[in-house]
XYZ file of C-alpha atoms in Angstrom:
780
model
C -33.806 -21.805 -218.478
C -36.515 -23.718 -220.268
C -35.761 -26.824 -218.218
C -35.844 -24.795 -214.988
C -39.163 -23.271 -216.005
C -40.702 -26.682 -216.808
C -39.571 -28.158 -213.488
C -40.887 -25.092 -211.628
C -44.267 -25.342 -213.362
C -44.474 -29.052 -212.600
C -43.527 -28.491 -208.962
C -46.112 -25.725 -208.602
C -48.836 -27.932 -210.089
C -47.832 -30.762 -207.753
C -48.187 -28.406 -204.812
C -51.723 -27.468 -205.826
C -52.565 -31.127 -206.287
C -51.291 -31.829 -202.767
C -53.707 -31.756 -199.799
C -50.838 -30.703 -197.530
C -50.168 -27.486 -199.465
C -53.867 -26.564 -199.476
C -54.293 -27.320 -195.775
C -51.248 -25.225 -194.893
C -52.556 -22.367 -197.018
C -55.986 -22.529 -195.394
C -54.500 -22.770 -191.915
C -52.234 -19.791 -192.623
C -55.182 -17.740 -193.931
C -57.312 -18.582 -190.917
C -54.556 -17.672 -188.432
C -53.837 -14.442 -190.285
C -57.519 -13.487 -190.287
C -57.916 -14.289 -186.605
C -54.821 -12.296 -185.574
C -55.194 -9.289 -187.849
C -58.977 -8.941 -187.975
C -59.278 -9.530 -184.241
C -56.877 -6.685 -183.515
C -58.556 -4.405 -186.073
C -61.989 -5.036 -184.574
C -60.608 -4.336 -181.095
C -59.225 -0.983 -182.221
C -62.534 -0.098 -183.899
C -64.422 -0.896 -180.712
C -61.926 1.070 -178.631
C -62.274 4.129 -180.881
C -66.046 4.070 -181.106
C -66.619 3.550 -177.392
C -64.031 6.205 -176.564
C -62.370 4.170 -173.803
C -58.908 5.214 -174.928
C -57.399 7.024 -177.888
C -55.541 5.146 -180.620
C -51.887 5.708 -181.437
C -49.660 4.368 -184.240
C -52.247 1.878 -185.455
C -50.058 0.639 -188.322
C -47.359 -0.365 -185.874
C -49.765 -2.039 -183.474
C -51.413 -4.003 -186.269
C -48.285 -5.184 -188.049
C -44.861 -4.591 -186.566
C -45.289 -4.342 -182.804
C -44.248 -7.464 -180.816
C -47.870 -8.665 -180.887
C -48.514 -7.497 -184.455
C -49.167 -9.663 -187.506
C -45.650 -9.761 -188.963
C -43.903 -11.251 -185.890
C -46.646 -13.860 -185.751
C -46.177 -14.722 -189.438
C -42.435 -15.231 -188.923
C -43.233 -17.769 -186.194
C -45.770 -19.556 -188.390
C -43.178 -19.862 -191.160
C -40.854 -21.603 -188.727
C -43.514 -24.230 -188.030
C -45.120 -24.577 -191.474
C -42.189 -24.453 -193.869
C -40.718 -27.849 -192.830
C -44.069 -29.447 -193.699
C -44.201 -27.641 -197.021
C -40.641 -28.400 -198.143
C -40.012 -31.828 -196.653
C -40.975 -33.710 -199.834
C -39.494 -31.434 -202.504
C -36.769 -33.912 -203.481
C -37.065 -36.689 -200.893
C -40.296 -37.781 -202.586
C -38.410 -38.099 -205.859
C -36.088 -40.565 -204.149
C -38.874 -42.519 -202.450
C -40.943 -42.763 -205.676
C -37.946 -43.592 -207.834
C -38.651 -40.671 -210.174
C -35.235 -39.214 -209.396
C -33.813 -41.737 -211.896
C -35.910 -40.192 -214.662
C -34.578 -36.744 -213.751
C -31.006 -38.019 -213.728
C -31.479 -39.671 -217.106
C -32.822 -36.471 -218.637
C -30.398 -33.974 -220.267
C -30.431 -31.708 -217.179
C -28.089 -31.149 -214.252
C -28.600 -30.926 -210.524
C -28.539 -27.165 -210.971
C -31.661 -27.310 -213.165
C -33.455 -29.623 -210.734
C -32.708 -27.541 -207.647
C -33.396 -24.166 -209.266
C -36.590 -25.440 -210.864
C -37.996 -26.779 -207.618
C -36.871 -23.678 -205.725
C -38.561 -21.448 -208.284
C -41.747 -23.476 -207.928
C -41.837 -23.173 -204.150
C -41.050 -19.437 -204.397
C -43.976 -18.964 -206.797
C -46.150 -20.674 -204.209
C -44.707 -18.178 -201.718
C -46.051 -15.342 -203.866
C -49.518 -16.707 -203.164
C -48.732 -16.636 -199.432
C -47.543 -13.045 -199.813
C -50.737 -12.236 -201.724
C -52.803 -13.453 -198.793
C -50.809 -11.226 -196.448
C -51.213 -8.377 -198.898
C -54.986 -8.676 -198.441
C -54.509 -7.723 -194.788
C -52.283 -4.798 -195.813
C -54.880 -3.491 -198.291
C -57.682 -3.821 -195.729
C -55.587 -1.940 -193.177
C -54.796 0.748 -195.758
C -58.544 1.227 -196.227
C -59.342 1.169 -192.494
C -56.480 3.291 -191.058
C -56.100 7.015 -191.606
C -52.618 7.929 -192.908
C -51.604 4.289 -193.016
C -47.815 3.718 -192.876
C -47.571 1.835 -196.169
C -43.807 1.880 -196.578
C -43.004 0.435 -193.142
C -45.599 -2.335 -193.437
C -44.516 -3.318 -196.950
C -40.897 -3.392 -195.761
C -41.932 -6.003 -193.226
C -43.644 -7.984 -195.984
C -40.430 -7.897 -198.026
C -38.480 -9.266 -195.074
C -40.985 -12.074 -194.575
C -40.671 -13.123 -198.218
C -36.875 -13.190 -197.893
C -37.274 -15.300 -194.754
C -39.629 -17.606 -196.643
C -36.998 -17.928 -199.388
C -34.277 -18.889 -196.902
C -36.541 -21.451 -195.225
C -37.383 -22.875 -198.648
C -33.667 -23.199 -199.514
C -32.911 -24.906 -196.190
C -35.864 -27.268 -196.620
C -34.860 -28.060 -200.195
C -31.330 -28.968 -199.096
C -32.558 -31.128 -196.213
C -34.907 -32.988 -198.569
C -31.863 -34.040 -200.654
C -30.325 -35.815 -197.673
C -32.991 -38.435 -197.038
C -35.694 -40.534 -198.668
C -38.097 -39.845 -195.800
C -39.962 -36.505 -195.828
C -40.614 -36.526 -192.086
C -36.875 -36.924 -191.433
C -36.225 -33.962 -193.743
C -38.759 -31.872 -191.779
C -37.184 -32.751 -188.420
C -33.728 -32.090 -189.810
C -34.830 -28.683 -191.079
C -36.187 -27.724 -187.657
C -32.899 -28.787 -186.090
C -30.867 -26.788 -188.612
C -33.030 -23.669 -188.152
C -32.616 -23.977 -184.387
C -28.856 -24.152 -184.865
C -28.914 -21.047 -187.068
C -30.900 -19.212 -184.403
C -28.548 -20.181 -181.577
C -25.191 -20.049 -183.340
C -24.636 -16.386 -182.420
C -23.729 -17.527 -178.910
C -21.101 -20.043 -180.051
C -17.370 -19.219 -179.824
C -18.081 -15.552 -179.181
C -15.172 -15.332 -176.770
C -12.725 -15.881 -179.629
C -12.066 -12.897 -181.885
C -11.413 -15.114 -184.927
C -14.787 -16.867 -184.867
C -16.856 -14.082 -183.279
C -17.692 -12.340 -186.563
C -18.387 -15.623 -188.386
C -20.834 -17.165 -185.934
C -22.580 -13.862 -185.270
C -23.110 -13.235 -188.974
C -24.381 -16.788 -189.520
C -27.107 -16.325 -186.933
C -30.643 -16.166 -188.266
C -32.077 -14.908 -184.985
C -33.558 -11.434 -185.322
C -32.575 -10.976 -188.980
C -36.130 -10.435 -190.127
C -36.945 -8.169 -187.188
C -35.219 -5.180 -188.759
C -37.508 -5.495 -191.799
C -40.543 -5.936 -189.563
C -39.612 -2.725 -187.744
C -39.391 -0.874 -191.070
C -35.613 -0.811 -191.596
C -33.983 -2.038 -194.809
C -30.291 -2.818 -194.357
C -28.102 -4.085 -197.171
C -26.438 -6.543 -194.791
C -29.751 -8.224 -193.967
C -30.841 -8.432 -197.601
C -27.509 -9.909 -198.618
C -27.611 -12.294 -195.657
C -30.803 -13.876 -196.966
C -29.462 -13.937 -200.530
C -26.087 -15.433 -199.553
C -27.486 -17.992 -197.114
C -30.225 -19.070 -199.532
C -27.634 -19.414 -202.296
C -25.352 -21.423 -200.006
C -28.030 -23.998 -199.166
C -29.104 -24.199 -202.791
C -25.479 -24.795 -203.737
C -25.297 -27.526 -201.102
C -28.393 -29.135 -202.653
C -26.862 -28.939 -206.149
C -23.639 -30.506 -204.856
C -25.572 -33.303 -203.186
C -27.398 -34.214 -206.419
C -24.289 -33.900 -208.564
C -22.220 -36.054 -206.223
C -24.850 -38.794 -206.517
C -24.095 -38.983 -210.224
C -20.328 -39.217 -209.943
C -17.749 -41.072 -207.947
C -15.887 -38.889 -205.468
C -13.933 -39.505 -202.276
C -15.132 -38.261 -198.931
C -12.295 -35.733 -198.848
C -13.251 -34.434 -202.276
C -16.880 -34.009 -201.198
C -15.832 -32.246 -198.002
C -13.597 -29.844 -199.913
C -16.443 -28.861 -202.250
C -18.883 -28.259 -199.433
C -16.253 -26.395 -197.471
C -15.433 -24.260 -200.502
C -19.059 -23.161 -200.836
C -19.219 -22.447 -197.099
C -15.994 -20.417 -197.126
C -17.157 -18.320 -200.084
C -20.445 -17.599 -198.298
C -18.650 -16.666 -195.081
C -16.241 -14.390 -196.931
C -19.075 -12.595 -198.707
C -20.975 -12.361 -195.429
C -18.009 -10.891 -193.581
C -17.414 -8.418 -196.392
C -21.038 -7.241 -196.525
C -21.275 -6.949 -192.737
C -18.485 -4.349 -192.517
C -19.968 -1.027 -191.360
C -18.477 0.857 -194.294
C -20.266 -1.509 -196.721
C -23.726 -1.142 -195.208
C -26.545 0.893 -196.719
C -29.724 1.692 -194.793
C -33.234 2.923 -195.476
C -35.671 3.681 -192.664
C -39.145 3.388 -194.126
C -41.085 4.351 -190.983
C -42.837 7.713 -190.912
C -41.272 8.693 -187.572
C -37.799 7.374 -188.576
C -37.864 5.265 -185.434
C -34.888 3.157 -186.579
C -32.587 6.119 -187.207
C -30.781 8.617 -185.005
C -32.693 11.837 -184.471
C -31.484 14.915 -186.325
C -29.789 16.300 -183.211
C -27.703 13.132 -182.849
C -26.889 13.116 -186.556
C -25.625 16.692 -186.277
C -23.327 15.641 -183.431
C -21.945 12.714 -185.439
C -21.275 15.063 -188.353
C -18.991 17.156 -186.129
C -16.896 14.159 -185.042
C -14.321 14.287 -187.817
C -11.213 12.137 -187.528
C -10.884 8.821 -185.736
C -13.207 7.712 -182.948
C -12.615 4.865 -180.520
C -14.899 3.460 -177.825
C -13.198 1.304 -175.191
C -15.523 -0.471 -172.767
C -14.104 -1.548 -169.412
C -15.936 -4.518 -167.921
C -15.326 -5.535 -164.322
C -16.119 -9.148 -163.452
C -17.528 -7.789 -160.182
C -19.605 -5.032 -161.809
C -22.791 -4.397 -159.844
C -25.084 -2.425 -162.185
C -24.658 -3.949 -165.617
C -22.264 -6.499 -166.998
C -21.421 -8.638 -169.981
C -18.878 -11.332 -170.799
C -16.500 -12.012 -173.645
C -19.361 -13.950 -175.239
C -21.606 -10.892 -175.332
C -19.339 -8.408 -177.109
C -21.261 -8.401 -180.399
C -24.611 -7.968 -178.670
C -23.249 -5.041 -176.696
C -21.863 -3.445 -179.865
C -25.354 -3.681 -181.379
C -26.439 -0.950 -178.951
C -24.304 1.483 -180.949
C -25.413 0.284 -184.395
C -27.256 3.517 -185.164
C -24.157 5.575 -184.365
C -21.746 3.343 -186.275
C -24.081 3.766 -189.251
C -23.100 7.464 -189.410
C -19.434 6.893 -188.544
C -18.531 3.412 -189.814
C -14.833 3.824 -189.079
C -15.553 3.830 -185.321
C -13.345 1.344 -183.477
C -14.881 -0.736 -180.688
C -12.659 -2.324 -178.048
C -13.408 -4.233 -174.823
C -11.174 -4.647 -171.789
C -12.213 -7.298 -169.269
C -10.717 -7.276 -165.790
C -11.492 -8.237 -162.240
C -11.185 -5.924 -159.264
C -12.840 -5.581 -155.865
C -11.970 -3.791 -152.668
C -11.013 -6.731 -150.455
C -10.458 -4.520 -147.414
C -14.133 -3.734 -146.846
C -16.058 -5.467 -144.105
C -18.743 -6.467 -146.607
C -16.221 -8.377 -148.733
C -14.664 -10.089 -145.723
C -18.061 -11.081 -144.399
C -19.273 -12.420 -147.733
C -16.082 -14.362 -148.488
C -14.633 -15.245 -145.061
C -12.440 -18.197 -146.039
C -11.426 -17.546 -149.664
C -8.631 -15.628 -151.295
C -9.500 -12.960 -153.825
C -8.226 -15.165 -156.657
C -10.525 -17.992 -155.563
C -13.457 -15.597 -155.391
C -12.664 -14.330 -158.895
C -12.507 -17.863 -160.283
C -15.879 -18.661 -158.763
C -17.356 -15.465 -160.217
C -16.030 -16.370 -163.674
C -17.524 -19.864 -163.422
C -20.827 -18.347 -162.364
C -20.858 -16.323 -165.606
C -19.783 -19.379 -167.623
C -16.514 -17.836 -168.714
C -12.799 -18.279 -168.012
C -10.868 -16.065 -165.627
C -7.927 -16.138 -168.021
C -9.881 -13.777 -170.301
C -9.750 -11.083 -167.594
C -6.891 -8.777 -166.653
C -5.640 -9.050 -163.082
C -5.840 -6.030 -160.736
C -2.155 -5.377 -161.418
C -2.653 -5.538 -165.169
C -5.671 -3.227 -165.152
C -3.656 -0.774 -163.035
C -1.030 -0.695 -165.794
C -3.805 -0.171 -168.340
C -5.093 2.819 -166.341
C -1.624 4.360 -166.254
C -1.120 3.782 -169.974
C -4.497 5.334 -170.796
C -4.251 8.103 -168.207
C -7.589 7.209 -166.598
C -8.732 6.345 -163.086
C -11.423 3.677 -162.997
C -11.792 4.115 -159.239
C -13.541 7.433 -159.942
C -16.127 5.421 -161.846
C -16.457 2.915 -159.015
C -14.914 0.191 -161.182
C -18.293 -0.196 -162.860
C -19.132 -0.977 -166.481
C -18.019 2.155 -168.332
C -17.113 3.178 -171.874
C -14.285 5.578 -172.641
C -14.939 7.560 -175.826
C -11.826 9.023 -177.441
C -11.339 11.211 -180.478
C -8.237 11.146 -182.581
C -7.617 14.747 -181.524
C -7.426 13.727 -177.841
C -10.818 14.694 -176.370
C -12.313 12.136 -173.989
C -15.634 11.393 -172.385
C -17.090 8.609 -170.213
C -20.364 6.864 -170.961
C -21.847 5.130 -167.938
C -24.583 2.735 -166.838
C -27.265 3.715 -164.344
C -29.229 2.432 -161.389
C -32.661 2.269 -163.014
C -34.816 -0.202 -164.906
C -33.032 0.324 -168.237
C -29.475 0.273 -166.887
C -27.764 0.999 -170.228
C -27.584 4.485 -171.784
C -30.138 5.539 -174.370
C -29.702 7.893 -177.306
C -29.934 10.948 -175.035
C -26.989 9.902 -172.871
C -24.870 8.479 -175.710
C -25.300 11.636 -177.774
C -24.534 13.809 -174.745
C -21.260 11.934 -174.163
C -20.346 12.315 -177.836
C -21.323 15.986 -177.850
C -19.009 16.582 -174.901
C -16.016 15.711 -177.116
C -17.432 17.364 -180.226
C -17.885 20.898 -178.905
C -17.813 23.085 -175.808
C -20.862 22.498 -173.633
C -22.484 24.718 -170.981
C -20.620 24.866 -167.681
C -22.704 25.101 -164.498
C -21.132 26.294 -161.242
C -22.622 25.705 -157.790
C -21.692 28.209 -155.107
C -20.373 26.386 -152.019
C -19.574 29.345 -149.735
C -21.567 29.986 -146.547
C -23.024 26.455 -146.387
C -24.950 26.874 -149.616
C -26.406 23.690 -151.131
C -23.531 21.535 -152.360
C -23.322 19.716 -155.683
C -21.215 16.916 -154.146
C -22.512 16.719 -150.571
C -24.426 13.744 -149.229
C -26.837 15.581 -146.920
C -30.555 15.656 -147.687
C -30.302 19.363 -148.533
C -27.547 18.858 -151.119
C -27.828 18.448 -154.887
C -25.391 15.663 -155.761
C -28.120 13.255 -156.925
C -29.289 15.564 -159.706
C -25.901 17.067 -160.505
C -22.897 14.771 -160.042
C -24.259 11.296 -159.219
C -22.682 9.169 -161.948
C -25.214 6.346 -161.607
C -28.191 8.690 -162.035
C -29.247 8.948 -165.666
C -30.811 12.417 -165.217
C -27.810 13.951 -163.427
C -26.534 17.055 -165.199
C -23.128 15.394 -165.503
C -24.621 12.542 -167.564
C -26.711 14.890 -169.682
C -23.639 16.642 -171.053
C -23.205 19.589 -168.683
C -19.828 20.444 -167.179
C -20.284 21.112 -163.454
C -17.911 22.919 -161.100
C -17.707 23.859 -157.464
C -17.497 27.655 -157.015
C -16.011 29.575 -154.123
C -16.088 33.371 -154.103
C -13.662 33.346 -151.187
C -10.969 31.157 -152.713
C -11.301 31.483 -156.485
C -13.695 34.194 -157.706
C -12.153 34.136 -161.199
C -13.789 30.775 -161.851
C -16.997 32.692 -162.620
C -15.431 33.739 -165.919
C -15.570 30.128 -167.140
C -19.213 29.569 -166.186
C -22.324 29.748 -168.301
C -24.711 29.262 -165.364
C -24.183 30.056 -161.686
C -26.384 28.413 -159.029
C -26.754 30.114 -155.648
C -28.922 27.960 -153.375
C -29.704 29.066 -149.819
C -26.506 30.452 -148.318
C -26.770 30.581 -144.526
C -24.653 33.678 -143.990
C -24.605 37.102 -145.675
C -22.181 37.898 -148.478
C -19.508 40.509 -147.931
C -19.608 43.726 -149.924
C -16.724 42.534 -152.090
C -18.482 39.245 -152.828
C -21.678 41.060 -153.730
C -19.718 43.219 -156.178
C -18.384 40.029 -157.777
C -21.918 38.705 -158.119
C -23.178 42.010 -159.516
C -20.401 41.990 -162.134
C -21.351 38.422 -163.019
C -24.952 39.518 -163.582
C -23.828 42.468 -165.693
C -21.680 40.143 -167.825
C -24.874 38.694 -169.281
C -24.382 35.130 -168.045
C -27.165 32.999 -166.624
C -28.072 32.657 -162.968
C -30.253 30.501 -160.708
C -31.139 31.799 -157.230
C -32.989 29.592 -154.735
C -34.155 30.645 -151.277
C -35.913 29.248 -148.196
C -38.265 30.916 -145.714
C -35.785 31.051 -142.810
C -32.681 32.084 -144.739
C -33.894 34.170 -147.683
C -32.735 37.397 -146.057
C -29.109 36.590 -146.966
C -30.120 36.842 -150.625
C -31.952 40.162 -150.203
C -29.177 42.412 -151.685
C -28.857 40.223 -154.768
C -32.635 40.004 -155.156
C -32.904 43.813 -154.920
C -30.246 44.108 -157.616
C -32.527 42.008 -159.847
C -35.613 44.071 -158.930
C -37.184 41.212 -156.966
C -37.859 40.182 -153.420
C -38.858 37.139 -151.400
C -42.132 37.796 -149.579
C -41.957 37.339 -145.784
C -43.398 34.216 -144.191
C -43.882 30.588 -145.158
C -46.005 29.994 -148.235
C -48.953 27.694 -147.447
C -52.106 26.505 -149.126
C -55.188 24.492 -148.232
C -53.841 21.152 -146.904
C -53.977 18.061 -149.139
C -55.072 14.914 -147.306
C -52.759 14.467 -144.314
C -49.887 16.551 -145.689
C -48.933 19.791 -143.919
C -50.100 23.062 -145.435
C -46.553 24.169 -146.298
C -46.097 21.283 -148.782
C -46.899 23.336 -151.852
C -48.183 21.725 -155.043
C -47.338 24.126 -157.839
C -48.330 24.299 -161.468
C -46.697 25.540 -164.656
C -48.138 28.827 -165.894
C -49.558 29.385 -169.361
C -46.850 31.973 -170.039
C -44.125 29.416 -169.266
C -45.543 26.846 -171.633
C -43.976 28.323 -174.756
C -40.510 29.328 -173.558
C -38.971 25.932 -174.481
C -39.901 22.405 -175.538
C -39.289 20.910 -172.079
C -41.352 23.589 -170.361
C -44.122 22.706 -172.794
C -43.730 19.027 -171.885
C -43.765 19.910 -168.192
C -46.941 21.923 -168.693
C -48.599 18.965 -170.386
C -47.499 16.578 -167.637
C -48.951 18.726 -164.860
C -52.125 19.658 -166.784
C -52.826 16.249 -168.312
C -56.235 15.958 -166.690
C -58.368 17.745 -164.140
C -56.968 15.620 -161.303
C -53.428 16.750 -162.156
C -51.885 13.530 -160.959
C -48.387 14.960 -161.422
C -47.387 18.041 -159.457
C -44.344 20.177 -158.788
C -43.712 19.800 -155.077
C -42.120 22.527 -152.957
C -41.890 21.444 -149.293
C -41.425 24.850 -147.686
C -41.352 27.787 -150.054
C -41.429 31.559 -150.110
C -43.261 33.584 -152.713
C -41.334 35.645 -155.248
C -42.456 39.007 -156.608
C -41.120 41.816 -158.785
C -40.699 45.170 -157.024
C -38.842 47.238 -159.654
C -38.007 47.190 -163.339
C -34.369 46.356 -164.023
C -34.800 45.874 -167.755
C -35.792 42.208 -167.600
C -38.720 40.534 -169.278
C -40.270 38.797 -166.266
C -42.230 35.555 -166.739
C -43.973 33.694 -163.885
C -42.959 30.056 -164.321
C -44.587 28.313 -161.353
C -47.488 29.387 -159.187
C -49.629 27.873 -156.474
C -52.287 25.534 -157.832
C -55.133 27.873 -156.866
C -55.914 31.227 -155.217
C -56.092 29.715 -151.717
C -52.411 30.279 -150.939
C -50.942 32.857 -148.586
C -47.781 33.822 -146.711
C -48.194 32.398 -143.215
C -46.694 34.820 -140.675
C -47.813 33.264 -137.384
C -47.714 29.457 -137.461
C -44.313 27.854 -136.941
C -45.163 24.191 -136.318
C -47.051 22.974 -139.391
C -47.180 19.366 -138.194
C -48.873 19.807 -134.828
C -50.546 23.148 -135.497
C -52.972 24.310 -138.209
C -52.200 27.295 -140.417
C -55.124 29.721 -140.626
C -55.485 32.796 -142.800
C -55.356 35.922 -140.613
C -55.842 39.180 -142.570
C -55.256 41.179 -139.396
C -51.523 40.440 -139.461
C -51.222 41.114 -143.198
C -51.858 37.625 -144.607
C -53.566 37.789 -148.011
C -54.813 34.814 -150.024
C -54.243 34.593 -153.757
C -52.267 32.903 -156.498
C -48.648 33.054 -155.372
C -45.606 32.827 -157.627
C -42.914 30.374 -156.549
C -40.634 30.678 -159.571
C -39.859 33.610 -161.857
C -37.930 33.683 -165.110
C -36.035 36.814 -166.158
C -34.652 37.429 -169.635
C -32.878 40.308 -171.367
C -30.188 41.210 -173.905
C -27.034 41.986 -171.917
C -23.408 42.323 -172.995
C -24.187 40.699 -176.328
C -25.793 37.686 -174.663
C -29.357 36.520 -174.179
C -29.277 36.449 -170.379
C -31.622 34.142 -168.488
C -32.187 34.112 -164.729
C -34.454 31.887 -162.626
C -35.445 32.717 -159.068
C -37.353 30.123 -157.043
C -38.650 30.171 -153.550
C -37.699 26.639 -152.486
C -34.120 25.391 -152.618
C -35.358 21.970 -151.503
C -37.372 21.173 -154.617
C -34.481 19.315 -156.308
C -32.482 18.276 -153.262
C -31.510 14.706 -152.397
C -34.020 14.645 -149.571
C -36.885 15.670 -151.819
C -36.074 13.071 -154.486
C -35.944 10.330 -151.873
C -39.307 11.341 -150.384
C -42.485 9.501 -151.335
C -45.899 10.954 -150.551
C -49.044 8.894 -150.902
C -51.344 10.409 -153.503
C -48.762 12.840 -154.879
C -46.623 12.147 -157.933
C -43.710 14.514 -158.218
C -42.523 15.902 -161.565
C -39.564 17.708 -159.989
C -37.079 15.690 -162.035
C -38.667 17.069 -165.187
C -38.456 20.535 -163.656
C -34.663 20.304 -163.361
C -34.343 19.273 -166.992
C -36.679 22.077 -168.088
C -34.729 24.734 -166.167
C -31.327 23.751 -167.518
C -32.672 23.178 -171.018
C -33.777 26.830 -170.912
C -30.412 27.916 -169.513
C -28.559 26.079 -172.322
C -30.851 27.499 -175.028
C -32.101 24.026 -175.919
C -28.612 22.585 -176.382
C -28.865 20.155 -173.440
C -30.394 17.701 -172.690
C -30.146 16.406 -176.263
C -33.422 16.715 -178.119
C -34.171 13.164 -179.269
C -37.864 13.754 -179.856
C -39.357 12.438 -183.094
C -42.388 13.382 -185.165
C -45.557 12.016 -183.648
C -47.319 9.202 -185.452
C -50.199 10.359 -187.637
C -51.955 7.007 -188.137
C -53.975 7.427 -184.965
C -57.531 6.843 -186.139
C -59.674 4.345 -188.053
C -62.146 5.129 -190.806
C -64.364 2.182 -189.834
C -66.667 1.508 -186.914
C -67.432 -1.490 -184.764
C -69.900 -3.031 -187.217
C -67.509 -2.836 -190.140
C -64.732 -4.244 -187.963
C -66.904 -7.187 -186.972
C -67.842 -7.808 -190.626
C -64.198 -7.757 -191.710
C -63.388 -10.252 -188.973
C -66.005 -12.663 -190.260
C -64.819 -12.255 -193.842
C -61.102 -12.629 -193.141
C -61.293 -15.273 -190.437
C -64.075 -17.489 -191.810
C -65.271 -16.683 -195.309
C -61.829 -16.231 -196.902
C -60.431 -19.553 -195.550
C -63.712 -21.300 -196.424
C -63.434 -20.034 -199.991
C -59.894 -21.394 -200.249
C -61.125 -24.684 -198.796
C -63.822 -24.885 -201.454
C -61.383 -24.095 -204.274
C -58.908 -26.665 -202.943
C -61.565 -29.331 -202.651
C -62.708 -28.759 -206.243
C -59.133 -28.901 -207.551
C -58.312 -32.088 -205.650
C -61.567 -33.822 -206.622
C -61.036 -32.996 -210.285
C -57.470 -34.212 -210.032
C -58.599 -37.486 -208.500
C -61.226 -37.880 -211.208
C -58.566 -37.556 -213.889
């Protein structure tokens, strides 16, 4: 140890007597001051001038993509080759390596001593970064210390790995510049190696674990994972061992095969330890962020806790998938999307089945590929994705797989889909969606897992008498928000079970429902059917009733049973721009704000500012009112935006004619209610009923309509209604605590002063100290 300490002290002194080390330190300090202090001053100016509120300042300063820590990791990549290129190569070029070899020390002492010296220099680099952390702790209210310091820990581990790589490369050549170039090449290889041989199961785990790319990002984001810590320790140790071997082999005679065996032995040991520590069951995590942004929310953790027994996720990937796709080379990256879930159930098995299938009988296929067989088309598609068709099952083979598994991929459109299976036999599909994100987020993944963990609410849609259908494709139907598998917000993808209900053919199905939806039937119910509906209401289960101005009369008996009625006429309000008067813009009431978390969110969305850029649109509604007390607690949920609304009884054509208030025919202006919520204790259940005056507000036609100047929040309305019906069970609540570091304790002047100090004075002070040290050294 004494020899290692002496070599480390000598190496550290040599660094401080080197202009290169001082220049790199000054450059690093200047860049840090410019990046950090510039951002801090910008936030101070933003807060003082009140242009926009601040949010999560700690994250924006340090661990956001444009924060300080990602920038530092990039600077290390460029600066470390210059710092380490002469650690041992200079000993060769000067001839001083002979003195070291003649001393009573081994290559182990030389390598460890020099590595210790460069790591002590790294503590100075960390100290400079710590200055920025301390300044931020002073300037930011409720600063997120733990997350920021976790990022600093990761950067020091990255520095240590770079130092080990640079030390090894400097043993391979007498020329420092060659060592620097070689280090850059090796680091590039370590960053890109995750994409090598990923299609082979044997090498997939090895090359993916070896990859340096993104390793430090988990620390920067505030997550400490034992695998990442051990990766830096193992890889640093491996390169140090390589350096020791290189020096020792210079002092003894050994065949090429003997040298290769020793190097290979070190590599194999490192790979074995890496594979062992990367197993999910071996990993330990700590999320140091205040909001626990790197961890599943509590709701998702509760779901995972209920999934006892084995769990398997089989992903079926069609070569001709049209929404989202991956190849055999991207399996590990796709598995990373489930890392947070595997953390809480490490025994989860992940499997991938690749196949190719397309409907060759369609005119589109024949037109696109007029002169090729399907096999030729598949080969071309595989080449286009830089993979081999032999890795994919044929249509016949995937058909056998479907039979063996008891699934039908045609129901999923042969798209990218994941089958989740429990050991007990429950199954659920997890899909991809036609939107910007494509892949499922925590909400959808947890909903799919919850479906196999427990019984979820079942929603039935009445289909008798031409009521709005949950599977129809007409503009008036509801399939987009209920059963459309490629729509992320569809009830089916949010965990709800949905069923078609017919009072004529199978009235007993109501016994299995938790919510019944009756949306604008176009014929009256029979007396027997009304009795069935009345018994359903008396059973205490939930109900949604939606009407329209021309057909609401068919719901009159049921409405009377609830103590309500639809007011006659078409509800209109003062026209907005060029839109007809019957296009109602509604708002969430104050009384609805507190009935659930999503109703509160909806209230905030529609009341965000005085302009109310987001509205709840009802294109043709009737007003709803209570006429008798049936034991319900009645809550107005949506009303007209102002008191200038009335029931129009005369105008029929709202496009070519103008609706005018006429008190003589009974039209009265005021705030009109378009949605009511009813609640009571009934049959041992907390019964909830919603009645709304526009069955179109969540139809396919409405969601495909765009109106200039109006932003619809109707999608949020659907989620809020069914969240209330399910008592907050669905959609999954993945909300997190809000960040509290949302303000600065400094103003613009202090921010500007700190920028001058950190960007100019601090580097200038280091320049002065370095100049004095170097001049004194030269004098000696």
